Amino acid sequence: MGAWGYGNFENDNASDWLYELQGVDDLSVVIAALKAVLEEPSGELDSATCCIALAAAEIVAALAGKPLGSLPEIAQFWVCDKSSPTAETVLEAKVVATRVREKSELRELWAETNDFGLWLKAIENLASRL
């Protein structure tokens, strides 16, 4: 796992995904990232997919008016001229956060670190903003 912190944007997968997000003007990339978790059978959520989906959920929270305090500049610029997400998209983002927190390869990887509690709090913070 290429991570430099426990935050939802502090890993290589989320960082790379943000650059992909810059190339679109709609929520298609965000929705696709959420669906990748929502449509995957339980217990088969790989860490890369989870990292990207959590970043997408952070974008949804930002669009809903409840951004992460340390939202990356790229994300700040992207959300500034976009409309609010639908209630369905917000709910899907919250389900994604819950699924990743409860059972995923990403959870297993963080459980092996000293920052597991901090990672859980970051996910809970995200879910509370959705």
Short mmCIF file of C-alpha atoms in Angstrom, two decimals, residues 32-101:
data_model
loop_
_atom_site.label_atom_id
_atom_site.label_comp_id
_atom_site.label_asym_id
_atom_site.label_seq_id
_atom_site.Cartn_x
_atom_site.Cartn_y
_atom_site.Cartn_z
CA ALA A 32 -17.86 4.61 -11.27
CA ALA A 33 -15.52 4.58 -8.26
CA LEU A 34 -18.43 4.18 -5.84
CA LYS A 35 -20.03 1.45 -7.97
CA ALA A 36 -16.76 -0.49 -8.01
CA VAL A 37 -17.24 -1.08 -4.27
CA LEU A 38 -21.02 -1.31 -4.27
CA GLU A 39 -21.11 -3.96 -7.01
CA GLU A 40 -18.21 -6.08 -5.71
CA PRO A 41 -19.17 -9.12 -3.61
CA SER A 42 -18.58 -8.68 0.10
CA GLY A 43 -15.14 -9.79 1.19
CA GLU A 44 -13.54 -9.20 -2.21
CA LEU A 45 -12.82 -5.48 -1.89
CA ASP A 46 -9.18 -4.93 -2.83
CA SER A 47 -7.25 -2.05 -1.30
CA ALA A 48 -6.77 -0.03 -4.50
CA THR A 49 -10.49 -0.06 -5.29
CA CYS A 50 -11.25 0.97 -1.71
CA CYS A 51 -8.76 3.85 -1.71
CA ILE A 52 -10.27 5.24 -4.90
CA ALA A 53 -13.84 4.79 -3.66
CA LEU A 54 -13.06 6.58 -0.39
CA ALA A 55 -11.60 9.49 -2.36
CA ALA A 56 -14.76 9.55 -4.48
CA ALA A 57 -16.89 9.54 -1.33
CA GLU A 58 -14.88 12.53 -0.08
CA ILE A 59 -15.72 14.34 -3.33
CA VAL A 60 -19.41 13.57 -2.76
CA ALA A 61 -19.19 14.96 0.78
CA ALA A 62 -17.51 18.10 -0.54
CA LEU A 63 -20.19 18.54 -3.20
CA ALA A 64 -22.81 18.12 -0.48
CA GLY A 65 -21.29 21.06 1.38
CA LYS A 66 -19.37 19.07 3.99
CA PRO A 67 -15.80 18.89 2.69
CA LEU A 68 -12.81 17.41 4.41
CA GLY A 69 -10.88 20.17 6.17
CA SER A 70 -7.73 19.20 4.29
CA LEU A 71 -9.32 18.62 0.89
CA PRO A 72 -6.53 18.58 -1.72
CA GLU A 73 -6.30 21.65 -3.91
CA ILE A 74 -7.07 19.64 -7.05
CA ALA A 75 -10.32 18.47 -5.47
CA GLN A 76 -11.19 21.97 -4.24
CA PHE A 77 -10.91 23.35 -7.77
CA TRP A 78 -12.88 20.46 -9.25
CA VAL A 79 -15.87 20.75 -6.90
CA CYS A 80 -16.10 24.56 -6.99
CA ASP A 81 -18.33 24.74 -10.08
CA LYS A 82 -20.23 21.46 -9.74
CA SER A 83 -23.79 20.98 -8.55
CA SER A 84 -24.80 19.13 -5.40
CA PRO A 85 -25.00 15.33 -5.61
CA THR A 86 -28.32 13.53 -5.51
CA ALA A 87 -29.52 12.02 -2.24
CA GLU A 88 -28.96 8.59 -3.81
CA THR A 89 -25.30 9.38 -4.55
CA VAL A 90 -24.76 10.64 -1.00
CA LEU A 91 -26.30 7.45 0.39
CA GLU A 92 -24.15 5.31 -1.92
CA ALA A 93 -21.02 7.14 -0.74
CA LYS A 94 -21.98 6.48 2.88
CA VAL A 95 -22.54 2.79 2.15
CA VAL A 96 -19.11 2.66 0.49
CA ALA A 97 -17.44 4.12 3.59
CA THR A 98 -19.24 1.61 5.80
CA ARG A 99 -18.37 -1.39 3.60
CA VAL A 100 -14.69 -0.44 3.40
CA ARG A 101 -14.53 0.13 7.16
#
